[in-house]
Amino acid sequence: MAKKVLVVEDNELNLKLFCDLLRAHHYLTQGVRDGRQAVAQAREFAPDLIIMDIQLPHVSGFELIGHLKADASLRTIPIMAVTAYAGREDEERIRGAGADAYVSKPISLARFVESVRALL
């Protein structure tokens, strides 16, 4: 059975790219563009992995990670942050917030897929 991946990304082109790439590697995907809907979508979709942007409108990725990790039914789902924040301090801050992996934009397609495989 295919693993399920929830992609939280406000940029429509990035969302399509990530979902298409994951589908090409036989993952089931669901995309959400509004971080405010991500927790409800995660509960409904029950993903094996959550991929999310850190720079989201309305709710920051840091806040969203906190909400996901605070929810007993979601806290064990690994989170991969995909962000334009590319400094060493940024990665430490993102991992410190609870992300299990970090990929900087612009993404390397091979590294992106490798990171997904490693988490699943």
JSON list of C-alpha atoms in Angstrom, two decimals:
[
{"chain": "A", "resi": 1, "resn": "MET", "atom": "CA", "xyz": [0.00, 0.00, 0.00]},
{"chain": "A", "resi": 2, "resn": "ALA", "atom": "CA", "xyz": [1.34, 3.41, -0.96]},
{"chain": "A", "resi": 3, "resn": "LYS", "atom": "CA", "xyz": [2.52, 5.78, 1.76]},
{"chain": "A", "resi": 4, "resn": "LYS", "atom": "CA", "xyz": [0.51, 8.99, 2.16]},
{"chain": "A", "resi": 5, "resn": "VAL", "atom": "CA", "xyz": [2.11, 12.44, 2.17]},
{"chain": "A", "resi": 6, "resn": "LEU", "atom": "CA", "xyz": [0.41, 15.71, 3.13]},
{"chain": "A", "resi": 7, "resn": "VAL", "atom": "CA", "xyz": [2.04, 18.71, 1.44]},
{"chain": "A", "resi": 8, "resn": "VAL", "atom": "CA", "xyz": [1.49, 22.12, 3.04]},
{"chain": "A", "resi": 9, "resn": "GLU", "atom": "CA", "xyz": [2.66, 24.79, 0.60]},
{"chain": "A", "resi": 10, "resn": "ASP", "atom": "CA", "xyz": [1.07, 28.15, -0.21]},
{"chain": "A", "resi": 11, "resn": "ASN", "atom": "CA", "xyz": [2.81, 28.55, -3.57]},
{"chain": "A", "resi": 12, "resn": "GLU", "atom": "CA", "xyz": [0.65, 26.79, -6.15]},
{"chain": "A", "resi": 13, "resn": "LEU", "atom": "CA", "xyz": [3.53, 25.91, -8.48]},
{"chain": "A", "resi": 14, "resn": "ASN", "atom": "CA", "xyz": [5.64, 24.44, -5.66]},
{"chain": "A", "resi": 15, "resn": "LEU", "atom": "CA", "xyz": [2.62, 22.51, -4.37]},
{"chain": "A", "resi": 16, "resn": "LYS", "atom": "CA", "xyz": [2.03, 21.01, -7.82]},
{"chain": "A", "resi": 17, "resn": "LEU", "atom": "CA", "xyz": [5.73, 20.21, -8.27]},
{"chain": "A", "resi": 18, "resn": "PHE", "atom": "CA", "xyz": [6.01, 18.44, -4.91]},
{"chain": "A", "resi": 19, "resn": "CYS", "atom": "CA", "xyz": [2.77, 16.47, -5.37]},
{"chain": "A", "resi": 20, "resn": "ASP", "atom": "CA", "xyz": [3.61, 15.48, -8.96]},
{"chain": "A", "resi": 21, "resn": "LEU", "atom": "CA", "xyz": [7.12, 14.41, -7.96]},
{"chain": "A", "resi": 22, "resn": "LEU", "atom": "CA", "xyz": [5.82, 12.34, -5.07]},
{"chain": "A", "resi": 23, "resn": "ARG", "atom": "CA", "xyz": [3.11, 10.72, -7.21]},
{"chain": "A", "resi": 24, "resn": "ALA", "atom": "CA", "xyz": [5.76, 9.81, -9.80]},
{"chain": "A", "resi": 25, "resn": "HIS", "atom": "CA", "xyz": [7.48, 7.91, -6.97]},
{"chain": "A", "resi": 26, "resn": "HIS", "atom": "CA", "xyz": [4.23, 6.10, -6.05]},
{"chain": "A", "resi": 27, "resn": "TYR", "atom": "CA", "xyz": [3.19, 8.10, -3.00]},
{"chain": "A", "resi": 28, "resn": "LEU", "atom": "CA", "xyz": [-0.41, 9.19, -2.40]},
{"chain": "A", "resi": 29, "resn": "THR", "atom": "CA", "xyz": [-0.52, 12.94, -1.88]},
{"chain": "A", "resi": 30, "resn": "GLN", "atom": "CA", "xyz": [-2.87, 15.59, -0.65]},
{"chain": "A", "resi": 31, "resn": "GLY", "atom": "CA", "xyz": [-2.02, 19.26, -0.89]},
{"chain": "A", "resi": 32, "resn": "VAL", "atom": "CA", "xyz": [-3.16, 22.11, 1.31]},
{"chain": "A", "resi": 33, "resn": "ARG", "atom": "CA", "xyz": [-2.32, 25.74, 0.56]},
{"chain": "A", "resi": 34, "resn": "ASP", "atom": "CA", "xyz": [-3.50, 27.29, 3.83]},
{"chain": "A", "resi": 35, "resn": "GLY", "atom": "CA", "xyz": [-1.58, 26.37, 6.97]},
{"chain": "A", "resi": 36, "resn": "ARG", "atom": "CA", "xyz": [-4.70, 27.09, 9.04]},
{"chain": "A", "resi": 37, "resn": "GLN", "atom": "CA", "xyz": [-6.29, 24.00, 7.47]},
{"chain": "A", "resi": 38, "resn": "ALA", "atom": "CA", "xyz": [-3.26, 21.73, 7.80]},
{"chain": "A", "resi": 39, "resn": "VAL", "atom": "CA", "xyz": [-4.06, 20.20, 11.21]},
{"chain": "A", "resi": 40, "resn": "ALA", "atom": "CA", "xyz": [-7.63, 19.31, 10.20]},
{"chain": "A", "resi": 41, "resn": "GLN", "atom": "CA", "xyz": [-6.39, 17.91, 6.88]},
{"chain": "A", "resi": 42, "resn": "ALA", "atom": "CA", "xyz": [-3.75, 15.85, 8.68]},
{"chain": "A", "resi": 43, "resn": "ARG", "atom": "CA", "xyz": [-6.37, 14.36, 10.99]},
{"chain": "A", "resi": 44, "resn": "GLU", "atom": "CA", "xyz": [-8.63, 13.51, 8.04]},
{"chain": "A", "resi": 45, "resn": "PHE", "atom": "CA", "xyz": [-5.96, 12.25, 5.60]},
{"chain": "A", "resi": 46, "resn": "ALA", "atom": "CA", "xyz": [-3.82, 10.44, 8.22]},
{"chain": "A", "resi": 47, "resn": "PRO", "atom": "CA", "xyz": [-0.53, 10.92, 6.36]},
{"chain": "A", "resi": 48, "resn": "ASP", "atom": "CA", "xyz": [2.66, 8.95, 6.92]},
{"chain": "A", "resi": 49, "resn": "LEU", "atom": "CA", "xyz": [4.67, 12.15, 6.33]},
{"chain": "A", "resi": 50, "resn": "ILE", "atom": "CA", "xyz": [3.98, 15.90, 6.33]},
{"chain": "A", "resi": 51, "resn": "ILE", "atom": "CA", "xyz": [6.01, 18.12, 4.02]},
{"chain": "A", "resi": 52, "resn": "MET", "atom": "CA", "xyz": [5.60, 21.79, 4.77]},
{"chain": "A", "resi": 53, "resn": "ASP", "atom": "CA", "xyz": [6.86, 25.23, 3.90]},
{"chain": "A", "resi": 54, "resn": "ILE", "atom": "CA", "xyz": [7.98, 27.36, 6.85]},
{"chain": "A", "resi": 55, "resn": "GLN", "atom": "CA", "xyz": [6.96, 30.69, 5.32]},
{"chain": "A", "resi": 56, "resn": "LEU", "atom": "CA", "xyz": [3.18, 30.40, 5.22]},
{"chain": "A", "resi": 57, "resn": "PRO", "atom": "CA", "xyz": [0.57, 33.16, 5.36]},
{"chain": "A", "resi": 58, "resn": "HIS", "atom": "CA", "xyz": [-1.72, 33.39, 8.39]},
{"chain": "A", "resi": 59, "resn": "VAL", "atom": "CA", "xyz": [0.27, 30.88, 10.50]},
{"chain": "A", "resi": 60, "resn": "SER", "atom": "CA", "xyz": [4.03, 30.37, 10.47]},
{"chain": "A", "resi": 61, "resn": "GLY", "atom": "CA", "xyz": [5.50, 26.97, 9.84]},
{"chain": "A", "resi": 62, "resn": "PHE", "atom": "CA", "xyz": [6.99, 27.11, 13.32]},
{"chain": "A", "resi": 63, "resn": "GLU", "atom": "CA", "xyz": [3.53, 27.58, 14.84]},
{"chain": "A", "resi": 64, "resn": "LEU", "atom": "CA", "xyz": [2.13, 24.83, 12.64]},
{"chain": "A", "resi": 65, "resn": "ILE", "atom": "CA", "xyz": [4.83, 22.38, 13.72]},
{"chain": "A", "resi": 66, "resn": "GLY", "atom": "CA", "xyz": [3.93, 23.21, 17.32]},
{"chain": "A", "resi": 67, "resn": "HIS", "atom": "CA", "xyz": [0.24, 22.52, 16.68]},
{"chain": "A", "resi": 68, "resn": "LEU", "atom": "CA", "xyz": [1.01, 19.22, 14.96]},
{"chain": "A", "resi": 69, "resn": "LYS", "atom": "CA", "xyz": [3.39, 18.06, 17.69]},
{"chain": "A", "resi": 70, "resn": "ALA", "atom": "CA", "xyz": [0.89, 19.07, 20.41]},
{"chain": "A", "resi": 71, "resn": "ASP", "atom": "CA", "xyz": [-1.84, 16.89, 18.90]},
{"chain": "A", "resi": 72, "resn": "ALA", "atom": "CA", "xyz": [-1.69, 13.35, 20.35]},
{"chain": "A", "resi": 73, "resn": "SER", "atom": "CA", "xyz": [-2.99, 11.80, 17.12]},
{"chain": "A", "resi": 74, "resn": "LEU", "atom": "CA", "xyz": [-0.46, 13.62, 14.91]},
{"chain": "A", "resi": 75, "resn": "ARG", "atom": "CA", "xyz": [2.72, 14.05, 16.97]},
{"chain": "A", "resi": 76, "resn": "THR", "atom": "CA", "xyz": [4.42, 10.89, 15.70]},
{"chain": "A", "resi": 77, "resn": "ILE", "atom": "CA", "xyz": [4.07, 11.84, 12.02]},
{"chain": "A", "resi": 78, "resn": "PRO", "atom": "CA", "xyz": [7.47, 12.95, 10.71]},
{"chain": "A", "resi": 79, "resn": "ILE", "atom": "CA", "xyz": [7.67, 16.50, 9.35]},
{"chain": "A", "resi": 80, "resn": "MET", "atom": "CA", "xyz": [9.97, 17.59, 6.54]},
{"chain": "A", "resi": 81, "resn": "ALA", "atom": "CA", "xyz": [10.42, 21.34, 6.27]},
{"chain": "A", "resi": 82, "resn": "VAL", "atom": "CA", "xyz": [11.04, 22.74, 2.80]},
{"chain": "A", "resi": 83, "resn": "THR", "atom": "CA", "xyz": [12.03, 26.38, 2.97]},
{"chain": "A", "resi": 84, "resn": "ALA", "atom": "CA", "xyz": [14.01, 29.23, 1.50]},
{"chain": "A", "resi": 85, "resn": "TYR", "atom": "CA", "xyz": [15.63, 29.70, 4.92]},
{"chain": "A", "resi": 86, "resn": "ALA", "atom": "CA", "xyz": [19.03, 28.26, 4.08]},
{"chain": "A", "resi": 87, "resn": "GLY", "atom": "CA", "xyz": [21.41, 29.27, 6.88]},
{"chain": "A", "resi": 88, "resn": "ARG", "atom": "CA", "xyz": [22.84, 26.86, 9.43]},
{"chain": "A", "resi": 89, "resn": "GLU", "atom": "CA", "xyz": [21.03, 28.70, 12.24]},
{"chain": "A", "resi": 90, "resn": "ASP", "atom": "CA", "xyz": [17.79, 28.39, 10.28]},
{"chain": "A", "resi": 91, "resn": "GLU", "atom": "CA", "xyz": [18.14, 24.63, 10.01]},
{"chain": "A", "resi": 92, "resn": "GLU", "atom": "CA", "xyz": [18.90, 24.33, 13.73]},
{"chain": "A", "resi": 93, "resn": "ARG", "atom": "CA", "xyz": [15.88, 26.51, 14.57]},
{"chain": "A", "resi": 94, "resn": "ILE", "atom": "CA", "xyz": [13.57, 24.50, 12.30]},
{"chain": "A", "resi": 95, "resn": "ARG", "atom": "CA", "xyz": [14.79, 21.16, 13.69]},
{"chain": "A", "resi": 96, "resn": "GLY", "atom": "CA", "xyz": [14.55, 22.61, 17.20]},
{"chain": "A", "resi": 97, "resn": "ALA", "atom": "CA", "xyz": [10.89, 23.42, 16.54]},
{"chain": "A", "resi": 98, "resn": "GLY", "atom": "CA", "xyz": [10.25, 19.75, 15.85]},
{"chain": "A", "resi": 99, "resn": "ALA", "atom": "CA", "xyz": [10.90, 19.14, 12.14]},
{"chain": "A", "resi": 100, "resn": "ASP", "atom": "CA", "xyz": [12.53, 15.77, 11.46]},
{"chain": "A", "resi": 101, "resn": "ALA", "atom": "CA", "xyz": [14.18, 16.84, 8.21]},
{"chain": "A", "resi": 102, "resn": "TYR", "atom": "CA", "xyz": [15.03, 20.02, 6.34]},
{"chain": "A", "resi": 103, "resn": "VAL", "atom": "CA", "xyz": [15.39, 20.72, 2.62]},
{"chain": "A", "resi": 104, "resn": "SER", "atom": "CA", "xyz": [16.26, 24.19, 1.36]},
{"chain": "A", "resi": 105, "resn": "LYS", "atom": "CA", "xyz": [14.74, 25.86, -1.69]},
{"chain": "A", "resi": 106, "resn": "PRO", "atom": "CA", "xyz": [15.40, 25.77, -4.51]},
{"chain": "A", "resi": 107, "resn": "ILE", "atom": "CA", "xyz": [15.18, 22.03, -4.00]},
{"chain": "A", "resi": 108, "resn": "SER", "atom": "CA", "xyz": [17.33, 19.34, -5.54]},
{"chain": "A", "resi": 109, "resn": "LEU", "atom": "CA", "xyz": [14.80, 16.82, -6.84]},
{"chain": "A", "resi": 110, "resn": "ALA", "atom": "CA", "xyz": [17.07, 13.90, -5.95]},
{"chain": "A", "resi": 111, "resn": "ARG", "atom": "CA", "xyz": [17.70, 15.19, -2.41]},
{"chain": "A", "resi": 112, "resn": "PHE", "atom": "CA", "xyz": [13.99, 15.86, -1.94]},
{"chain": "A", "resi": 113, "resn": "VAL", "atom": "CA", "xyz": [13.05, 12.27, -2.88]},
{"chain": "A", "resi": 114, "resn": "GLU", "atom": "CA", "xyz": [15.94, 10.84, -0.81]},
{"chain": "A", "resi": 115, "resn": "SER", "atom": "CA", "xyz": [14.76, 12.79, 2.23]},
{"chain": "A", "resi": 116, "resn": "VAL", "atom": "CA", "xyz": [11.19, 11.53, 1.78]},
{"chain": "A", "resi": 117, "resn": "ARG", "atom": "CA", "xyz": [12.41, 7.92, 1.49]},
{"chain": "A", "resi": 118, "resn": "ALA", "atom": "CA", "xyz": [14.61, 8.28, 4.57]},
{"chain": "A", "resi": 119, "resn": "LEU", "atom": "CA", "xyz": [11.67, 9.51, 6.67]},
{"chain": "A", "resi": 120, "resn": "LEU", "atom": "CA", "xyz": [9.30, 6.81, 5.46]}
]
